[in-house]
Amino acid sequence: MQEEIQKAIARMLASMDMDGVDFVVEHPTDSAHGDYASNVALVCAKRMGKNPREIAEQFRALLEGVIPQVARIEIAGAGFINFFLVRDFFSEKIAHIRSYPDTWGYHDTLKGEEILFEYTSPNLFKPLHIGNLVGNIIGESLSRLFEMAGATVRRINYPSDIGLTVAKGVWGLQKTSGDVRDISKIGEAYRVGNEAYENDATAKQEIEAVNRALYAGTDEVLQTLRARGIETSRARFAELCAILDTSFDFELFESEVSDIGKRVVMEHMDHVFVASDGAVIFEGERYGLHTRVFLNAQGLPTYEAKDLGNFVVKTDKYPNWTQYFVVTGGEQREYFKVLICALRQVFPETRGKVVEHVPTGFLTLTTGKMSSRKGNVLTGESIIAEVMEEARVKASESRSDDVEILVEMVAIAAIKYQILRQAIGSDIVFDKARALSLEGDSGPYLQYTHARILSTEAKARALGIIPSHINAPETPYDVERLLYQFEEVVERARRERAPHHVLTYLTELTGAFNTFYAHERIADKDDSYAPYKVALAEAVRITLKNGLWALGIRAPDAM
């Protein structure tokens, strides 16, 4: 509908030889001001040399009767044009949602496109970092939004299984004699190694020697310790991904791309990369950026070179890719500016394609940010464990047939809601108590409403009420005026890389439905509007379920 109004205004302007006007059509904050509003008269005022309200009246006369589903047009304020939709628009939308529940909110804007999404990508020699948890949740939601636009999405995980982090962990395991089968012991070993590397010159030299040996593959004892630590880390990571409802299409490791990345750098010496003090660098200053090292003085590939190798492997596997996204911490913004610039010089065929870093923010507790490099760390695992334990207490009186499954669903919804409620790139303050609330803005609140509607539908069926969109009240309910906006919100969230738009919408929709629920008897066989109310409730439930799916949150049948 928004697009129809935009096209009608554009046609009107073209008939007046006024092409190129940058106007907007959006939903007013207050539905009393219409279902859509446009600022086109205000934008045109200076160009036409008239008062905006006078122009708005002129435009209204030209637009009256042009858009079939617009019942009336009014002028408000300084010259805003407000559009009110016909009653049938809302009831027909309910019919459409109920007829196509599995595809409501989906479209084919990106049909035929193959999108690569790399996200999570943990260090395998320590417990899941909180930043990797944030990246997983954001990357999964973005992947789903692109799928809802008709794209074929390839989810890619790029774990770090080689390098200084692993060397610190291997060295630490030797010093602590930690059980390599225990992920917590591996994490402790990394902490010991990292602390020693930063504070003990001798230990630093030893760890660097371990790093070189691991790259060279010359020490069987070190290689065995590394392999077993990676096996433990991967097994735990798979368990966490199952809990988070994430699965990857392709997994490649840092160790697999090191030699490829080094080869790419060496093949593009002088015209892309240059030697400097024994290392090989990319002179970012030539492009308004900063210089970064791609091969260090020891001849080893840095993260930058490995990421070039990573790109080669991924695009060889998926040669028909059209867009390429890497979701990782916002602190790497400048790194990725340089990397993408270097990548476009090395691979000129990428210059006409989207290659984008999606930055994520820092997660802190209400008590403040915690360091991930010292003791007493806040990890992704610890957050999941703590929230699940709280959810288990709250679920003790649940009517669900499988409480443990419900606990997992509610805990993950609580975590994902808190992380996705902010614009991507913004820092996140995690409030555990608020996250699990069944009132107000929380993931469990949305899930509870979904379950409540299912219960209401069951009551209606027991009373013999058959849902129908035919006999609608004369005035649409407030929740109806929100319901149809779902398609627009999903597309905006995809376009702006902003899942929080979906979350905000679902929270508002849920609030509107619960207000409707509090003031209306839905399952009332003596109410002539009951079939319509039940149909409306069902449409809200479908919208909630599909919207929650876009956020990576499962919708329980009972709570």
Short mmCIF file of N, CA and C in Angstrom, two decimals, residues 370-467:
data_model
loop_
_atom_site.label_atom_id
_atom_site.label_comp_id
_atom_site.label_asym_id
_atom_site.label_seq_id
_atom_site.Cartn_x
_atom_site.Cartn_y
_atom_site.Cartn_z
N MET A 370 32.59 -5.96 31.34
CA MET A 370 33.58 -6.85 31.91
C MET A 370 34.60 -7.21 30.84
N SER A 371 35.86 -7.32 31.24
CA SER A 371 36.92 -7.65 30.30
C SER A 371 36.85 -9.12 29.91
N SER A 372 37.14 -9.41 28.67
CA SER A 372 37.15 -10.80 28.21
C SER A 372 38.56 -11.37 28.22
N ARG A 373 39.53 -10.59 28.69
CA ARG A 373 40.92 -11.05 28.63
C ARG A 373 41.49 -11.37 30.01
N LYS A 374 40.76 -11.06 31.05
CA LYS A 374 41.25 -11.31 32.41
C LYS A 374 40.41 -12.41 33.06
N GLY A 375 40.62 -12.59 34.36
CA GLY A 375 39.86 -13.60 35.08
C GLY A 375 38.43 -13.16 35.28
N ASN A 376 37.61 -14.07 35.78
CA ASN A 376 36.20 -13.78 36.08
C ASN A 376 35.49 -13.22 34.85
N VAL A 377 35.68 -13.86 33.72
CA VAL A 377 35.18 -13.30 32.47
C VAL A 377 33.69 -13.55 32.29
N LEU A 378 33.09 -12.63 31.59
CA LEU A 378 31.71 -12.79 31.12
C LEU A 378 31.79 -13.45 29.75
N THR A 379 31.27 -14.65 29.62
CA THR A 379 31.31 -15.36 28.35
C THR A 379 29.91 -15.56 27.81
N GLY A 380 29.85 -15.92 26.52
CA GLY A 380 28.55 -16.25 25.95
C GLY A 380 27.92 -17.43 26.66
N GLU A 381 28.76 -18.40 27.01
CA GLU A 381 28.26 -19.58 27.73
C GLU A 381 27.67 -19.22 29.08
N SER A 382 28.34 -18.32 29.81
CA SER A 382 27.86 -17.99 31.15
C SER A 382 26.53 -17.26 31.10
N ILE A 383 26.35 -16.40 30.10
CA ILE A 383 25.06 -15.70 29.97
C ILE A 383 23.95 -16.70 29.67
N ILE A 384 24.19 -17.61 28.72
CA ILE A 384 23.18 -18.61 28.38
C ILE A 384 22.84 -19.46 29.60
N ALA A 385 23.86 -19.91 30.33
CA ALA A 385 23.64 -20.76 31.49
C ALA A 385 22.85 -20.05 32.58
N GLU A 386 23.21 -18.79 32.85
CA GLU A 386 22.54 -18.05 33.92
C GLU A 386 21.08 -17.76 33.58
N VAL A 387 20.83 -17.37 32.35
CA VAL A 387 19.46 -17.05 31.96
C VAL A 387 18.61 -18.31 31.91
N MET A 388 19.19 -19.42 31.48
CA MET A 388 18.44 -20.67 31.46
C MET A 388 18.08 -21.11 32.88
N GLU A 389 18.97 -20.89 33.82
CA GLU A 389 18.68 -21.27 35.20
C GLU A 389 17.53 -20.43 35.76
N GLU A 390 17.54 -19.14 35.47
CA GLU A 390 16.44 -18.27 35.90
C GLU A 390 15.13 -18.68 35.22
N ALA A 391 15.21 -19.01 33.94
CA ALA A 391 14.00 -19.42 33.21
C ALA A 391 13.45 -20.72 33.76
N ARG A 392 14.34 -21.61 34.22
CA ARG A 392 13.91 -22.89 34.79
C ARG A 392 13.08 -22.67 36.05
N VAL A 393 13.48 -21.70 36.85
CA VAL A 393 12.72 -21.37 38.06
C VAL A 393 11.34 -20.84 37.70
N LYS A 394 11.29 -19.94 36.71
CA LYS A 394 10.02 -19.34 36.31
C LYS A 394 9.09 -20.35 35.63
N ALA A 395 9.68 -21.38 35.01
CA ALA A 395 8.87 -22.35 34.26
C ALA A 395 8.36 -23.49 35.13
N SER A 396 8.64 -23.45 36.41
CA SER A 396 8.27 -24.57 37.29
C SER A 396 6.77 -24.82 37.34
N GLU A 397 5.98 -23.77 37.08
CA GLU A 397 4.52 -23.93 37.11
C GLU A 397 3.91 -23.92 35.71
N SER A 398 4.73 -24.16 34.71
CA SER A 398 4.25 -24.11 33.33
C SER A 398 3.33 -25.29 33.01
N ARG A 399 2.45 -25.05 32.05
CA ARG A 399 1.56 -26.10 31.55
C ARG A 399 2.15 -26.84 30.35
N SER A 400 3.37 -26.49 30.00
CA SER A 400 4.01 -27.12 28.84
C SER A 400 4.26 -28.60 29.09
N ASP A 401 4.17 -29.40 28.02
CA ASP A 401 4.40 -30.84 28.13
C ASP A 401 5.88 -31.15 28.35
N ASP A 402 6.76 -30.29 27.88
CA ASP A 402 8.20 -30.50 28.05
C ASP A 402 8.82 -29.22 28.58
N VAL A 403 8.98 -29.15 29.89
CA VAL A 403 9.44 -27.93 30.55
C VAL A 403 10.85 -27.56 30.11
N GLU A 404 11.73 -28.55 29.92
CA GLU A 404 13.12 -28.24 29.56
C GLU A 404 13.21 -27.58 28.19
N ILE A 405 12.39 -28.06 27.25
CA ILE A 405 12.38 -27.41 25.93
C ILE A 405 11.87 -25.99 26.07
N LEU A 406 10.83 -25.78 26.87
CA LEU A 406 10.30 -24.44 27.09
C LEU A 406 11.35 -23.54 27.74
N VAL A 407 12.07 -24.07 28.72
CA VAL A 407 13.12 -23.29 29.40
C VAL A 407 14.13 -22.78 28.38
N GLU A 408 14.55 -23.66 27.49
CA GLU A 408 15.52 -23.28 26.47
C GLU A 408 14.94 -22.22 25.54
N MET A 409 13.71 -22.42 25.09
CA MET A 409 13.07 -21.47 24.19
C MET A 409 12.94 -20.09 24.83
N VAL A 410 12.50 -20.06 26.08
CA VAL A 410 12.28 -18.78 26.77
C VAL A 410 13.61 -18.09 27.06
N ALA A 411 14.60 -18.85 27.51
CA ALA A 411 15.89 -18.25 27.82
C ALA A 411 16.54 -17.63 26.59
N ILE A 412 16.50 -18.35 25.47
CA ILE A 412 17.11 -17.82 24.25
C ILE A 412 16.32 -16.63 23.73
N ALA A 413 14.99 -16.67 23.86
CA ALA A 413 14.18 -15.51 23.46
C ALA A 413 14.55 -14.30 24.29
N ALA A 414 14.75 -14.50 25.59
CA ALA A 414 15.11 -13.41 26.49
C ALA A 414 16.45 -12.78 26.08
N ILE A 415 17.42 -13.63 25.77
CA ILE A 415 18.74 -13.14 25.38
C ILE A 415 18.69 -12.43 24.03
N LYS A 416 18.03 -13.07 23.06
CA LYS A 416 18.01 -12.49 21.72
C LYS A 416 17.26 -11.15 21.70
N TYR A 417 16.17 -11.06 22.44
CA TYR A 417 15.42 -9.80 22.47
C TYR A 417 16.31 -8.68 23.00
N GLN A 418 17.02 -8.93 24.09
CA GLN A 418 17.87 -7.90 24.68
C GLN A 418 18.97 -7.46 23.73
N ILE A 419 19.50 -8.40 22.95
CA ILE A 419 20.59 -8.07 22.03
C ILE A 419 20.08 -7.38 20.78
N LEU A 420 18.90 -7.80 20.28
CA LEU A 420 18.38 -7.24 19.03
C LEU A 420 17.56 -5.98 19.21
N ARG A 421 17.28 -5.58 20.44
CA ARG A 421 16.43 -4.41 20.66
C ARG A 421 17.13 -3.10 20.29
N GLN A 422 18.46 -3.12 20.22
CA GLN A 422 19.23 -1.93 19.87
C GLN A 422 19.54 -1.93 18.38
N ALA A 423 19.79 -0.75 17.84
CA ALA A 423 20.27 -0.67 16.46
C ALA A 423 21.62 -1.38 16.38
N ILE A 424 21.86 -2.09 15.30
CA ILE A 424 23.12 -2.82 15.14
C ILE A 424 24.28 -1.84 15.21
N GLY A 425 25.30 -2.22 15.98
CA GLY A 425 26.46 -1.35 16.17
C GLY A 425 26.40 -0.61 17.47
N SER A 426 25.19 -0.48 18.06
CA SER A 426 25.05 0.18 19.35
C SER A 426 25.44 -0.78 20.46
N ASP A 427 25.96 -0.23 21.55
CA ASP A 427 26.29 -1.08 22.69
C ASP A 427 25.01 -1.57 23.37
N ILE A 428 25.11 -2.72 24.01
CA ILE A 428 23.95 -3.41 24.57
C ILE A 428 24.12 -3.53 26.07
N VAL A 429 23.15 -3.08 26.83
CA VAL A 429 23.16 -3.27 28.27
C VAL A 429 22.19 -4.39 28.59
N PHE A 430 22.71 -5.48 29.10
CA PHE A 430 21.90 -6.68 29.34
C PHE A 430 21.37 -6.68 30.77
N ASP A 431 20.05 -6.69 30.88
CA ASP A 431 19.37 -6.70 32.18
C ASP A 431 18.64 -8.04 32.30
N LYS A 432 19.18 -8.94 33.10
CA LYS A 432 18.65 -10.30 33.18
C LYS A 432 17.21 -10.33 33.68
N ALA A 433 16.92 -9.52 34.71
CA ALA A 433 15.56 -9.52 35.27
C ALA A 433 14.55 -9.03 34.23
N ARG A 434 14.90 -7.97 33.55
CA ARG A 434 14.00 -7.43 32.53
C ARG A 434 13.85 -8.40 31.35
N ALA A 435 14.94 -9.11 31.03
CA ALA A 435 14.93 -10.01 29.88
C ALA A 435 13.89 -11.10 30.02
N LEU A 436 13.65 -11.57 31.25
CA LEU A 436 12.75 -12.70 31.46
C LEU A 436 11.35 -12.28 31.88
N SER A 437 11.08 -10.99 31.86
CA SER A 437 9.76 -10.52 32.28
C SER A 437 8.67 -10.96 31.30
N LEU A 438 7.50 -11.28 31.85
CA LEU A 438 6.35 -11.61 31.00
C LEU A 438 5.46 -10.40 30.79
N GLU A 439 5.93 -9.25 31.20
CA GLU A 439 5.19 -8.01 31.01
C GLU A 439 6.09 -6.99 30.32
N GLY A 440 5.55 -6.30 29.35
CA GLY A 440 6.31 -5.26 28.68
C GLY A 440 7.22 -5.79 27.59
N ASP A 441 8.34 -5.08 27.37
CA ASP A 441 9.19 -5.39 26.23
C ASP A 441 10.22 -6.47 26.58
N SER A 442 9.90 -7.69 26.19
CA SER A 442 10.82 -8.82 26.38
C SER A 442 10.45 -9.92 25.40
N GLY A 443 11.39 -10.81 25.15
CA GLY A 443 11.12 -11.94 24.29
C GLY A 443 10.04 -12.86 24.85
N PRO A 444 10.11 -13.20 26.14
CA PRO A 444 9.07 -14.06 26.72
C PRO A 444 7.67 -13.43 26.66
N TYR A 445 7.60 -12.10 26.70
CA TYR A 445 6.30 -11.42 26.59
C TYR A 445 5.68 -11.69 25.22
N LEU A 446 6.48 -11.64 24.19
CA LEU A 446 5.98 -11.93 22.84
C LEU A 446 5.58 -13.40 22.73
N GLN A 447 6.41 -14.28 23.29
CA GLN A 447 6.08 -15.71 23.26
C GLN A 447 4.79 -16.01 24.03
N TYR A 448 4.63 -15.38 25.17
CA TYR A 448 3.44 -15.59 26.00
C TYR A 448 2.18 -15.17 25.25
N THR A 449 2.26 -14.07 24.53
CA THR A 449 1.11 -13.60 23.76
C THR A 449 0.77 -14.60 22.66
N HIS A 450 1.77 -15.15 22.01
CA HIS A 450 1.54 -16.17 20.98
C HIS A 450 0.80 -17.36 21.59
N ALA A 451 1.26 -17.82 22.74
CA ALA A 451 0.62 -18.96 23.41
C ALA A 451 -0.80 -18.60 23.86
N ARG A 452 -0.99 -17.37 24.33
CA ARG A 452 -2.33 -16.92 24.77
C ARG A 452 -3.31 -16.95 23.61
N ILE A 453 -2.86 -16.53 22.42
CA ILE A 453 -3.77 -16.52 21.27
C ILE A 453 -4.14 -17.95 20.88
N LEU A 454 -3.18 -18.85 20.91
CA LEU A 454 -3.49 -20.25 20.60
C LEU A 454 -4.54 -20.80 21.57
N SER A 455 -4.43 -20.45 22.83
CA SER A 455 -5.41 -20.88 23.83
C SER A 455 -6.79 -20.30 23.53
N THR A 456 -6.80 -19.02 23.11
CA THR A 456 -8.07 -18.37 22.77
C THR A 456 -8.71 -19.03 21.55
N GLU A 457 -7.90 -19.36 20.56
CA GLU A 457 -8.42 -20.04 19.37
C GLU A 457 -9.02 -21.39 19.75
N ALA A 458 -8.38 -22.10 20.67
CA ALA A 458 -8.90 -23.41 21.10
C ALA A 458 -10.25 -23.25 21.79
N LYS A 459 -10.40 -22.22 22.60
CA LYS A 459 -11.68 -21.96 23.27
C LYS A 459 -12.77 -21.67 22.24
N ALA A 460 -12.40 -20.89 21.22
CA ALA A 460 -13.37 -20.55 20.18
C ALA A 460 -13.82 -21.80 19.42
N ARG A 461 -12.88 -22.67 19.11
CA ARG A 461 -13.23 -23.91 18.41
C ARG A 461 -14.18 -24.76 19.27
N ALA A 462 -13.89 -24.81 20.57
CA ALA A 462 -14.74 -25.60 21.47
C ALA A 462 -16.16 -25.07 21.51
N LEU A 463 -16.32 -23.76 21.27
CA LEU A 463 -17.64 -23.14 21.26
C LEU A 463 -18.29 -23.17 19.87
N GLY A 464 -17.58 -23.72 18.90
CA GLY A 464 -18.12 -23.81 17.55
C GLY A 464 -18.01 -22.52 16.76
N ILE A 465 -17.16 -21.59 17.19
CA ILE A 465 -16.97 -20.32 16.47
C ILE A 465 -15.99 -20.55 15.32
N ILE A 466 -16.43 -20.26 14.11
CA ILE A 466 -15.59 -20.44 12.92
C ILE A 466 -15.03 -19.08 12.51
N PRO A 467 -13.71 -18.91 12.49
CA PRO A 467 -13.12 -17.62 12.14
C PRO A 467 -13.54 -17.17 10.74
#
